[in-house]
GROMACS .gro file of C-alpha atoms in nm:
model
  435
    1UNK     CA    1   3.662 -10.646   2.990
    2UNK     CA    2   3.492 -10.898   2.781
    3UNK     CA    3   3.844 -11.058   2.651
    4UNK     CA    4   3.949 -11.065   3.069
    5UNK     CA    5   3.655 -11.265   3.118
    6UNK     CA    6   3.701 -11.503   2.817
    7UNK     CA    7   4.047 -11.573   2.978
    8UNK     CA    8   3.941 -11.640   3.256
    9UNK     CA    9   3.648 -11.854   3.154
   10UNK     CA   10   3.928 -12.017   2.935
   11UNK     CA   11   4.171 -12.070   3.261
   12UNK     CA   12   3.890 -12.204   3.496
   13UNK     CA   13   3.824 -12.470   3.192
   14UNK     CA   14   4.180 -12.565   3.199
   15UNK     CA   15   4.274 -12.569   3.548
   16UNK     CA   16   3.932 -12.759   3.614
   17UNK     CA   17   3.963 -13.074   3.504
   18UNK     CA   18   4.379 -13.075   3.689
   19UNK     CA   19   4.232 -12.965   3.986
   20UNK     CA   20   4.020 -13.245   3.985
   21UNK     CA   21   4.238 -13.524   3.940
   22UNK     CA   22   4.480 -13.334   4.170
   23UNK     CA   23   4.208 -13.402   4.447
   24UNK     CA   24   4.150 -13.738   4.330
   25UNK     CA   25   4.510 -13.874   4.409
   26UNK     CA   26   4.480 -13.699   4.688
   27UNK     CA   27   4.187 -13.889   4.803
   28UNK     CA   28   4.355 -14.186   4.685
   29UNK     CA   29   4.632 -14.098   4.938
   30UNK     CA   30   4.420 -14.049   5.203
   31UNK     CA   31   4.196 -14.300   5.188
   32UNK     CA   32   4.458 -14.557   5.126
   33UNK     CA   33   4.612 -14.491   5.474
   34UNK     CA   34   4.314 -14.515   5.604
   35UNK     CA   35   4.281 -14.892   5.477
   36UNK     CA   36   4.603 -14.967   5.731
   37UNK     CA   37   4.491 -15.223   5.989
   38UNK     CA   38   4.275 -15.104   6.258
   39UNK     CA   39   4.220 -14.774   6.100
   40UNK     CA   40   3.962 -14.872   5.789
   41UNK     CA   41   3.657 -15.076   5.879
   42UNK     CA   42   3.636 -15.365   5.588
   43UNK     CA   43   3.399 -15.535   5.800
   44UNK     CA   44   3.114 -15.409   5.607
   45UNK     CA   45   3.049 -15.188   5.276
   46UNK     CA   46   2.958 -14.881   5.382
   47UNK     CA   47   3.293 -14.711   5.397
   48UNK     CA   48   3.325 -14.819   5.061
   49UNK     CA   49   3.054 -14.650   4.906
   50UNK     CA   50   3.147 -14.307   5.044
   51UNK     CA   51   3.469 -14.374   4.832
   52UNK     CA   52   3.463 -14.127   4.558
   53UNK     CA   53   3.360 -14.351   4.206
   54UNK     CA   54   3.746 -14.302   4.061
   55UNK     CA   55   3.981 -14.348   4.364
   56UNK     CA   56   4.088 -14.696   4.370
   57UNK     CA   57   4.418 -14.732   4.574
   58UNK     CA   58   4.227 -14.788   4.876
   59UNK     CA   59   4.059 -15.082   4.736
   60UNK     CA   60   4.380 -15.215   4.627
   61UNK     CA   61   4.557 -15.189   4.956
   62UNK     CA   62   4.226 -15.357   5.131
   63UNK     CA   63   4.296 -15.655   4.857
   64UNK     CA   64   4.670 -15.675   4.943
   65UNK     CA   65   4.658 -15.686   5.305
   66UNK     CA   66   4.385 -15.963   5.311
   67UNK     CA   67   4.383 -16.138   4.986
   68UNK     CA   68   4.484 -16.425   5.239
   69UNK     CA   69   4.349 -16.343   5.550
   70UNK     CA   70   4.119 -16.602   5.632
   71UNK     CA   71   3.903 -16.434   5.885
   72UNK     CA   72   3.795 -16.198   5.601
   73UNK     CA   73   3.452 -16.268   5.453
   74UNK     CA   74   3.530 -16.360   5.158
   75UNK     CA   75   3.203 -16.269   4.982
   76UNK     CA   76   3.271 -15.897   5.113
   77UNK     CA   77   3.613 -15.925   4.988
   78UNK     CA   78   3.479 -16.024   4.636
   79UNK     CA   79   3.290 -15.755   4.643
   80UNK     CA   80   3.587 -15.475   4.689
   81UNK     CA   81   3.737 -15.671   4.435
   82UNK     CA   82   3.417 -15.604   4.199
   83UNK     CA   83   3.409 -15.253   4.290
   84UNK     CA   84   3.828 -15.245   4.218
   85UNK     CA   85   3.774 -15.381   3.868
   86UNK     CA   86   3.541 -15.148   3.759
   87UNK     CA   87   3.744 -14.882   3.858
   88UNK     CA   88   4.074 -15.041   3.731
   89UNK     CA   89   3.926 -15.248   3.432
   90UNK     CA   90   4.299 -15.283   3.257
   91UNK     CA   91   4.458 -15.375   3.586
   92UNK     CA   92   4.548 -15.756   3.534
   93UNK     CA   93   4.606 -15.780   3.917
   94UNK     CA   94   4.261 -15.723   3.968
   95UNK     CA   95   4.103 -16.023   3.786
   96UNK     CA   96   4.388 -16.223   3.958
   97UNK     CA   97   4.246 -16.161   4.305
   98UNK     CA   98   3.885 -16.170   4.185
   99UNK     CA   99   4.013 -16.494   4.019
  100UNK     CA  100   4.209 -16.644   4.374
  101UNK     CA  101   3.898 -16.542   4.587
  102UNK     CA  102   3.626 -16.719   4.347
  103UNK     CA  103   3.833 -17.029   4.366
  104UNK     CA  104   3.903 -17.029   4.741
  105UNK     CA  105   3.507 -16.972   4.762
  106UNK     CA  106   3.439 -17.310   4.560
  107UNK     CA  107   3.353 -17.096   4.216
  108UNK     CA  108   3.587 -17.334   4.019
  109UNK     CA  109   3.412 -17.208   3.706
  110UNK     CA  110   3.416 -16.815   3.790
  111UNK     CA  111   3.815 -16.839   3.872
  112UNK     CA  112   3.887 -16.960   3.514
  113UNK     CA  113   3.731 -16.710   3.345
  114UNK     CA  114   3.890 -16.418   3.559
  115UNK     CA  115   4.246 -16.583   3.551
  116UNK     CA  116   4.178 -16.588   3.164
  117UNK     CA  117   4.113 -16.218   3.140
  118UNK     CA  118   4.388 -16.152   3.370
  119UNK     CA  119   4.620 -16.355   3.124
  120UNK     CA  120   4.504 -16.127   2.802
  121UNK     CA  121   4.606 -15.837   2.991
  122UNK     CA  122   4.953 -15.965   3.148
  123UNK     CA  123   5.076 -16.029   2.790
  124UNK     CA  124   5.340 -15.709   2.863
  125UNK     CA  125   5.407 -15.761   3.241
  126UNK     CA  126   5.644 -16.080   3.282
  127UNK     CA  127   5.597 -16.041   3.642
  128UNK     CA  128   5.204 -16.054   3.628
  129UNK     CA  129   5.258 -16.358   3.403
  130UNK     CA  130   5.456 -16.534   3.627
  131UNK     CA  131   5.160 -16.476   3.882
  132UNK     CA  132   4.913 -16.592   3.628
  133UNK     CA  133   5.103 -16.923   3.543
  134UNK     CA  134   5.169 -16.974   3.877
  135UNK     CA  135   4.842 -16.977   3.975
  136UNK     CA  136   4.731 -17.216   3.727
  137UNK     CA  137   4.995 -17.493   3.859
  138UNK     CA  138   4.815 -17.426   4.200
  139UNK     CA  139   4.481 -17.502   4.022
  140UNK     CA  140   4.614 -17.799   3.839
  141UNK     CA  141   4.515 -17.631   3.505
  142UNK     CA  142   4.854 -17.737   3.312
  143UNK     CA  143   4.728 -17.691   2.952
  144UNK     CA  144   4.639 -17.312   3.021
  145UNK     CA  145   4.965 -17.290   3.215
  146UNK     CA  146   5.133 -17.354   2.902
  147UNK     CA  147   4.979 -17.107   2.675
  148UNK     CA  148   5.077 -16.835   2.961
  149UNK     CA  149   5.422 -17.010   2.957
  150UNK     CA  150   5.460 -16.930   2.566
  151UNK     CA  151   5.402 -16.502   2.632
  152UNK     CA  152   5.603 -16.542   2.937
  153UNK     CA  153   5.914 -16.736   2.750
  154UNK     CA  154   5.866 -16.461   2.462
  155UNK     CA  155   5.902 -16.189   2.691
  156UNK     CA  156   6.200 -16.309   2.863
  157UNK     CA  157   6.349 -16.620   2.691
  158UNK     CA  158   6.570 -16.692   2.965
  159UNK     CA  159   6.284 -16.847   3.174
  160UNK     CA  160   6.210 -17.104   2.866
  161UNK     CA  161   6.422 -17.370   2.996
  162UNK     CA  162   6.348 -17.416   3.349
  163UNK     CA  163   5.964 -17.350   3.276
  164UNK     CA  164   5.951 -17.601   2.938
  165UNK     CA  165   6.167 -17.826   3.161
  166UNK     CA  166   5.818 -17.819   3.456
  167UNK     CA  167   5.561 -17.847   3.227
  168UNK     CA  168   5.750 -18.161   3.052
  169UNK     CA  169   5.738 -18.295   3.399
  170UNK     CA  170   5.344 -18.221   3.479
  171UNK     CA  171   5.216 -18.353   3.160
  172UNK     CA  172   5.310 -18.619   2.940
  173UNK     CA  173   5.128 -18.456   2.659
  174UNK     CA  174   5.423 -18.360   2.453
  175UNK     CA  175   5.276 -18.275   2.104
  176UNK     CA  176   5.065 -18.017   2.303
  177UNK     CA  177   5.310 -17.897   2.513
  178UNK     CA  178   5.567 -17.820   2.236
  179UNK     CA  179   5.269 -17.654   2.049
  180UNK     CA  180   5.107 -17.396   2.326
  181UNK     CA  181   5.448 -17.323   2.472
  182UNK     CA  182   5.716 -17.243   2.146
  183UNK     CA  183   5.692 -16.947   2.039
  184UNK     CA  184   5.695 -16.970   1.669
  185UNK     CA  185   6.002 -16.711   1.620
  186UNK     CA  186   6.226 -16.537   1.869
  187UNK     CA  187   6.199 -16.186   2.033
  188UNK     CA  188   6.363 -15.884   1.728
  189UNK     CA  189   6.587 -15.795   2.038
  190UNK     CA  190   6.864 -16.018   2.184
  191UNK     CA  191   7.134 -16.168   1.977
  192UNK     CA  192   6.868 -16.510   1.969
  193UNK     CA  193   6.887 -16.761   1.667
  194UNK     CA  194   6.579 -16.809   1.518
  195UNK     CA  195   6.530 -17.133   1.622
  196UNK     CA  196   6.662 -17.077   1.981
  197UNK     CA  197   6.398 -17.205   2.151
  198UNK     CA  198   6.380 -17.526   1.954
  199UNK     CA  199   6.724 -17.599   1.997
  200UNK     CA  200   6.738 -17.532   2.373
  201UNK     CA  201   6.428 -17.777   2.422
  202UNK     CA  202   6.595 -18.082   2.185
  203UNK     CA  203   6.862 -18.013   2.359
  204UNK     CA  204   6.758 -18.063   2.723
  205UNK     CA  205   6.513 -18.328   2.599
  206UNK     CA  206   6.784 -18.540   2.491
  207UNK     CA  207   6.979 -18.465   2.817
  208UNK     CA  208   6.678 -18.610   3.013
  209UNK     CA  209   6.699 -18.886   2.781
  210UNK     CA  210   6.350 -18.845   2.717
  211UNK     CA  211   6.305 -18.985   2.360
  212UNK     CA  212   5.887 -18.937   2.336
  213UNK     CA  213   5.948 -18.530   2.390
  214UNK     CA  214   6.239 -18.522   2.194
  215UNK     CA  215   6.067 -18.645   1.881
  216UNK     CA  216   5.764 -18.425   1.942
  217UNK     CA  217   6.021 -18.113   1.948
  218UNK     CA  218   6.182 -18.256   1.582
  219UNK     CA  219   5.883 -18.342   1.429
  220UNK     CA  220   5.750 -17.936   1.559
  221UNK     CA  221   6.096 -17.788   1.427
  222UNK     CA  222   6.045 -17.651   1.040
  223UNK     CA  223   6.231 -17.803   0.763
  224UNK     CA  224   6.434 -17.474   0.693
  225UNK     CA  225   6.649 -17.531   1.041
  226UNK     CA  226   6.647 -17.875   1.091
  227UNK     CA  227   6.943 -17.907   0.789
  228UNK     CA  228   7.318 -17.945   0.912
  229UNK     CA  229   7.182 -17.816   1.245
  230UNK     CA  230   7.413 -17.887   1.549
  231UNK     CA  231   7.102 -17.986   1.768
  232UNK     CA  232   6.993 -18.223   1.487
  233UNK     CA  233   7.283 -18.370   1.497
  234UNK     CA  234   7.252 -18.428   1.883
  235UNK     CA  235   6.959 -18.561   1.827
  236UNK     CA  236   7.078 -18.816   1.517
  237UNK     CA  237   7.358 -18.946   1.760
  238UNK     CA  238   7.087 -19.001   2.052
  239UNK     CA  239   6.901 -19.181   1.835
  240UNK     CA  240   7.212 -19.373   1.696
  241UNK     CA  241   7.279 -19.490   2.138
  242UNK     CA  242   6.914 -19.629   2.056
  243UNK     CA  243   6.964 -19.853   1.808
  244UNK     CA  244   6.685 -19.810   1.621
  245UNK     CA  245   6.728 -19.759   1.237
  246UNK     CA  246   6.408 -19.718   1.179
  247UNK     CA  247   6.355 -19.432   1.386
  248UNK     CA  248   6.759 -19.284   1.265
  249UNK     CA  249   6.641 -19.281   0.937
  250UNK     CA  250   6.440 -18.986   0.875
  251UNK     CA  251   6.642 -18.784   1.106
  252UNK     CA  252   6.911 -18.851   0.867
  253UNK     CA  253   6.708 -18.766   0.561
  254UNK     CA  254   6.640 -18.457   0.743
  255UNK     CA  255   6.931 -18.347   0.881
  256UNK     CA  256   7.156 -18.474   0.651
  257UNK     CA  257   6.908 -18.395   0.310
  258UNK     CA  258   6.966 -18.740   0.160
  259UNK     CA  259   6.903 -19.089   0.310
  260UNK     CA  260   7.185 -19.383   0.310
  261UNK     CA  261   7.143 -19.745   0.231
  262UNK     CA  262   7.289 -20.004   0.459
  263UNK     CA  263   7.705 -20.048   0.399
  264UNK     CA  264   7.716 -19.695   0.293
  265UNK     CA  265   7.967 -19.453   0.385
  266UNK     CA  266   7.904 -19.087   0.391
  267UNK     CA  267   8.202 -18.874   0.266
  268UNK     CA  268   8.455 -19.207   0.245
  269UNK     CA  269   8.652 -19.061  -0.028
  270UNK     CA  270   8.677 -18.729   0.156
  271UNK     CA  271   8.646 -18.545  -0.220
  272UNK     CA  272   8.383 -18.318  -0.081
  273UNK     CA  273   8.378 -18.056   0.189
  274UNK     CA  274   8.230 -18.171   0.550
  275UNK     CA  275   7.975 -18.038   0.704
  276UNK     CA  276   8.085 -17.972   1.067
  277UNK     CA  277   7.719 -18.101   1.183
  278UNK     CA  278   7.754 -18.391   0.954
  279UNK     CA  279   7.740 -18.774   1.115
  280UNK     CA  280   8.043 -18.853   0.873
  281UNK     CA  281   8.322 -18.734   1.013
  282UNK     CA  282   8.236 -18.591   1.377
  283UNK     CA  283   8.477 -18.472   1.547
  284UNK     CA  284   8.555 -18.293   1.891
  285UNK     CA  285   8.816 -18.056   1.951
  286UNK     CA  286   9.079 -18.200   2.123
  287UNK     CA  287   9.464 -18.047   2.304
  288UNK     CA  288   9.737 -18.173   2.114
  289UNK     CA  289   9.519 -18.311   1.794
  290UNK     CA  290   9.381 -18.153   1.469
  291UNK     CA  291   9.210 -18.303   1.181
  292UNK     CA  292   9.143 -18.127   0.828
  293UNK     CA  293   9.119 -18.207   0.459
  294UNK     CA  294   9.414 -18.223   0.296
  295UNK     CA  295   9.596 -18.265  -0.011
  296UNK     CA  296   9.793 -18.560   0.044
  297UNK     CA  297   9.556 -18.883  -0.106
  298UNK     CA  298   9.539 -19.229  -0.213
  299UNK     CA  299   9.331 -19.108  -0.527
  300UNK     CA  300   9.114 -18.786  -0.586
  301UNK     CA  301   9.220 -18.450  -0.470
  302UNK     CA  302   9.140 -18.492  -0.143
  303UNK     CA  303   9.238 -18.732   0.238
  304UNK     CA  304   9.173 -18.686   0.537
  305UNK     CA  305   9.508 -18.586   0.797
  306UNK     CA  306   9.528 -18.608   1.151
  307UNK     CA  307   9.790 -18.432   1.304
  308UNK     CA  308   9.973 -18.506   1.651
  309UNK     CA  309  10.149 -18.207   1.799
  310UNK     CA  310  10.361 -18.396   2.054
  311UNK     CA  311  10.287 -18.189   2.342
  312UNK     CA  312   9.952 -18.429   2.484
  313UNK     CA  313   9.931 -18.831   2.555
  314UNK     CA  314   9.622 -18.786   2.390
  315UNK     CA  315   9.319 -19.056   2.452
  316UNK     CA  316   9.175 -19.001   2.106
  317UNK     CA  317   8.862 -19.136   2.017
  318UNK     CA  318   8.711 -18.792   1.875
  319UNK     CA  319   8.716 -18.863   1.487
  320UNK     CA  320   8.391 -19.056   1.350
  321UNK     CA  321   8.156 -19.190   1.163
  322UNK     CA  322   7.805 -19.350   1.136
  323UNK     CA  323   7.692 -19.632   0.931
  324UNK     CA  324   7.395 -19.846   0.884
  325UNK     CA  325   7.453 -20.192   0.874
  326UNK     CA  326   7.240 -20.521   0.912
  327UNK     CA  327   7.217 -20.738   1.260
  328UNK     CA  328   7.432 -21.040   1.262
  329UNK     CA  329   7.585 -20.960   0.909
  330UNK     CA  330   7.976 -21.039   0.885
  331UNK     CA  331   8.109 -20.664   0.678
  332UNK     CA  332   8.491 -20.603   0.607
  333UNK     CA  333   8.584 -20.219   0.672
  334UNK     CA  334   8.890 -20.123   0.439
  335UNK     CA  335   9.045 -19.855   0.333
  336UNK     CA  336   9.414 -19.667   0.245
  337UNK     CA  337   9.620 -19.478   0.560
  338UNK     CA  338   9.972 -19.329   0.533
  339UNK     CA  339  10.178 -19.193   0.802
  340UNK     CA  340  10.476 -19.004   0.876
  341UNK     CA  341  10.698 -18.937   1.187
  342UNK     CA  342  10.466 -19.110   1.420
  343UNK     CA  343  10.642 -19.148   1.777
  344UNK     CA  344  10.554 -19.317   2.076
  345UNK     CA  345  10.515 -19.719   2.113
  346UNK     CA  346  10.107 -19.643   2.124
  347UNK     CA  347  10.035 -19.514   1.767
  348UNK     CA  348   9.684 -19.427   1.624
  349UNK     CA  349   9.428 -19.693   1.445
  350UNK     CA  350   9.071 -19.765   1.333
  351UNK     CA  351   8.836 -19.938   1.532
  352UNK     CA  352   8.432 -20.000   1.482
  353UNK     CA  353   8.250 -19.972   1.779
  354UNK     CA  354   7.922 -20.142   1.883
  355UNK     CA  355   7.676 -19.942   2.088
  356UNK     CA  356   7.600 -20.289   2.328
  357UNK     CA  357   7.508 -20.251   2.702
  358UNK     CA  358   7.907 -20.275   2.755
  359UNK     CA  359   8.021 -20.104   2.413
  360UNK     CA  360   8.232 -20.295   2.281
  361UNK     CA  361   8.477 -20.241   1.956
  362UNK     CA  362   8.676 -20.435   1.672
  363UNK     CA  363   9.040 -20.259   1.664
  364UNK     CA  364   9.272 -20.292   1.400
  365UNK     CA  365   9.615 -20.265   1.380
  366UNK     CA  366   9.827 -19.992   1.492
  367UNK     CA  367  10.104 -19.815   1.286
  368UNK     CA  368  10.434 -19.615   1.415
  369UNK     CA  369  10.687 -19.399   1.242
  370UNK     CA  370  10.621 -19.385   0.874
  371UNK     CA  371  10.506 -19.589   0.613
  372UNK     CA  372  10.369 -19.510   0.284
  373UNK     CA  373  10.043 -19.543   0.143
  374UNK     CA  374   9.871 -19.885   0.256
  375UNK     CA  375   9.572 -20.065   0.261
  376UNK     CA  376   9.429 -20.146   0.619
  377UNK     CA  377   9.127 -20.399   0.675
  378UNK     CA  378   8.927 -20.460   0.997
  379UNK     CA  379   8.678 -20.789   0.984
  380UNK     CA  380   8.331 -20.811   1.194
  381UNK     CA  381   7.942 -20.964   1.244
  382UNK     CA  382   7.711 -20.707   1.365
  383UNK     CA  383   7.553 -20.824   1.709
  384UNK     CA  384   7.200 -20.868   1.738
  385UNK     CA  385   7.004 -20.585   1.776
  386UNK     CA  386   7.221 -20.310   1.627
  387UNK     CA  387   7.155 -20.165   1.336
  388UNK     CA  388   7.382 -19.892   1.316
  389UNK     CA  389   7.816 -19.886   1.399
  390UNK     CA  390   8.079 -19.645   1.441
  391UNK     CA  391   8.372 -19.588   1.269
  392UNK     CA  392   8.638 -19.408   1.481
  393UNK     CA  393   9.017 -19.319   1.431
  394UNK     CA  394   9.191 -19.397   1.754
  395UNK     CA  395   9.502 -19.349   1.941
  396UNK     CA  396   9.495 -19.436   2.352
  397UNK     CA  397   9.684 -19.291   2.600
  398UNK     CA  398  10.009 -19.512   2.763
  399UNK     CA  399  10.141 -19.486   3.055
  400UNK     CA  400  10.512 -19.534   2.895
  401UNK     CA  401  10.763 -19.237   2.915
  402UNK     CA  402  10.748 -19.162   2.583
  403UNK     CA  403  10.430 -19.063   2.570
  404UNK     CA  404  10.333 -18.782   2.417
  405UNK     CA  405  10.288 -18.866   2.045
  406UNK     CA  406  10.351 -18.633   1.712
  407UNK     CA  407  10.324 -18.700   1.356
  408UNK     CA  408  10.081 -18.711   1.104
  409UNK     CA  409   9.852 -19.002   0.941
  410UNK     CA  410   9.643 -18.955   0.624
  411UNK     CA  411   9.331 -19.165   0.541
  412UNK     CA  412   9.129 -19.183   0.219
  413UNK     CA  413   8.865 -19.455   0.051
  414UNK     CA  414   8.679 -19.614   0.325
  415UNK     CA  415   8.453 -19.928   0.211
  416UNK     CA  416   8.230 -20.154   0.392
  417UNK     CA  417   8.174 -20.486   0.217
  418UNK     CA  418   7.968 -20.796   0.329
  419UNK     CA  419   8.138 -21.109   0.377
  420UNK     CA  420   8.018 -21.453   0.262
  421UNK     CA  421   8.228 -21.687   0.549
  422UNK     CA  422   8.080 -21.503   0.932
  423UNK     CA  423   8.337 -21.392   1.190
  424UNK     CA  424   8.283 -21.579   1.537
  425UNK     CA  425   8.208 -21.259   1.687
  426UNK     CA  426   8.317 -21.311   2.049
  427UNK     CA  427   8.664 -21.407   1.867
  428UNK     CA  428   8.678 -21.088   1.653
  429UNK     CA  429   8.668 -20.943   1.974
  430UNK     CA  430   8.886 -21.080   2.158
  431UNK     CA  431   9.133 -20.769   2.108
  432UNK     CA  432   8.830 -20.557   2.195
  433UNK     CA  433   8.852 -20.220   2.421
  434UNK     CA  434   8.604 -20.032   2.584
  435UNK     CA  435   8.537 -19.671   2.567
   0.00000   0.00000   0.00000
């Protein structure tokens, strides 16, 4: 008898405390239907005292269906917002409408500080983030917008570039902007590089050919992946359209790892393997054209070969080089080329190209069929105001039958010397081309 009643003492203590919350949600139920328009009475607070303390959906479905109702007192609907967040502390959405009704109620202050809280507690719901951030734009308060922005963009780094792209746009503030809203490393899932989100904003800065954001983004990015990094490079030859050595510089010492001196030629004796993100020589894949390293040379072990495939009338201008050089100096660019089996009347060549308002370039002279290995010399002045020209192996398209060209041409020791006697430079350029 005595162990029945133990188990059943036992039971009852058990079953208790599920029978209670059983009724709860089952007042939660109820009452919440009764919150449907015309059948719950929000125009005062009495039926929400007889709500049991726990229950809490009915308060919520109040909140939803007149969160923007603007025949609702507000100051009664702050107050079943009160009530809701002491029953739902942890719910973020909660402080977001206590936050929305303080504001539309003139309580500037108040709305802050509940769309604060509601931030610390969105940090694992993108779509209560997206509320939150949202609802800071509406407010005008950009600089918390970001620092939502950086848990949103964490969560789901798919949203980074549209959302770094509007906050670039509503606040010139870029230092600030690329520290509140980068996440300092990447989510562990996702097959993300670790400097993803770096490289996506550089990226799109320079696309928007905004140069103030771009070099707050560089100067944000660490050391360790700014080296040989393909959005470096971007960056370098944005800089390079610029024209503005001073600012190319240590984006070259950083990128590159060692800075140049004016008349210098990176790689010229091609001796050494080449970085694919290096500025000396770019290159750009290209149908009926490949480039490598390759035995054949002047001296050393090494030249470099371009190789025609004669199946494209290829307009080639995908091969080259960057090199700092002094305003209104006259320079001779030399160097050895040897070619073999080159067809077509339009055969390739070097040119240096000036980044002007028009762009213009000094060609030299083109070779066809074969010819062993010789020297080849173009003669310029640097225009005012650049500070930095291209070298570029070249072949453009004709319009001839034979068109499509094949063959190979080797190149190896670039130089750049300064010349004592200046070039008239419109006359060096009379046999200019354009891009």
């Amino acid at each position: 008898m005595f162990r029945a009643s133990c188990r059943f003492l036992l039971l009852t203590m058990v079953a208790s405390p599920l029978l209670w919350v059983a009724w709860l949600l089952w007042q939660n139920e109820m009452l919440a239907a009764s919150a449907e328009p015309g059948k719950y009475d929000i125009g005062s607070l009495q039926s929400l005292d007889s709500i049991p303390s726990l229950a809490s959906k009915p308060l919520r479905e109040v909140l939803t269906r007149n969160i923007n109702n603007q025949e609702i007192d507000k100051a009664l609907l702050l107050e079943v917002a009160s009530k809701y967040r002491q029953r739902r502390p942890l719910d973020p959405q909660g402080w977001l409408w206590a936050s929305e009704l303080s504001q539309s109620s003139g309580n500037s202050a108040a709305a802050a500080d509940y769309f604060s809280v509601a931030h610390s507690l969105s940090r694992n719901s993108s779509s209560m983030l997206m509320k939150v951030f949202n609802r800071y734009l509406e407010l005008g308060l950009v600089d918390e917008a970001m620092l939502v922005a950086h848990d949103l963009v964490f969560a789901q780094p798919n949203k980074f570039r549209s959302l770094f792209y509007l906050l670039s746009r509503l606040s010139d503030n870029y230092p600030a902007l690329v520290e509140k809203m980068i996440p300092s490393n990447v989510p562990a899932y996702g097959n993300y590089a670790p400097d993803q989100y770096y490289s996506w904003a550089i990226d799109d800065a320079i696309k928007a050919k905004n140069q103030e954001l771009a070099h707050a983004i560089w100067v944000a990015i660490p050391a360790k992946f700014k080296r040989n990094s393909k959005y470096g490079l971007n960056y370098l030859n944005y800089l390079v359209s610029l024209q503005h050595w001073a600012d190319v510089a240590p984006v070259w010492l950083e990128h590159v790892g060692n800075s140049i001196d004016a008349g210098e030629i990176l790689t010229s004796d091609f001796e050494s393997t080449i970085n694919k993100n290096s500025p000396c020589w770019q290159s750009t894949n290209m149908p009926g054209v490949t480039w490598s390293i390759d035995s054949n040379s002047f001296t050393g072990k090494g030249g470099l070969m371009l190789e025609f495939d004669g199946n494209e009338n290829v307009n080639y201008n995908h091969l080259f080089c960057h090199v700092a050089v002094e305003s209104n100096q006259t320079y001779r660019l030399s160097g050895m080329w040897a070619g073999t089996g080159i067809s077509t009347l339009s055969g390739p060549f070097v040119d240096v190209f000036f980044a002007t308002d028009k762009g213009v370039n000094v060609r030299g002279e083109q070779m066809l069929g074969n010819w062993p290995w010789l020297k080849f010399g173009v003669n310029f002045t640097v225009p005012d105001n650049i500070e930095i020209i291209t070298i570029r192996i070249r072949r453009i398209k004709t319009d001839l039958i034979d068109s499509k060209i094949s063959g190979r041409v080797w190149f190896d020791d670039f130089k750049l010397e300064k010349l004592a006697a200046p070039v008239d430079f419109e006359q060096a350029n009379e046999r200019a081309v354009g891009l």
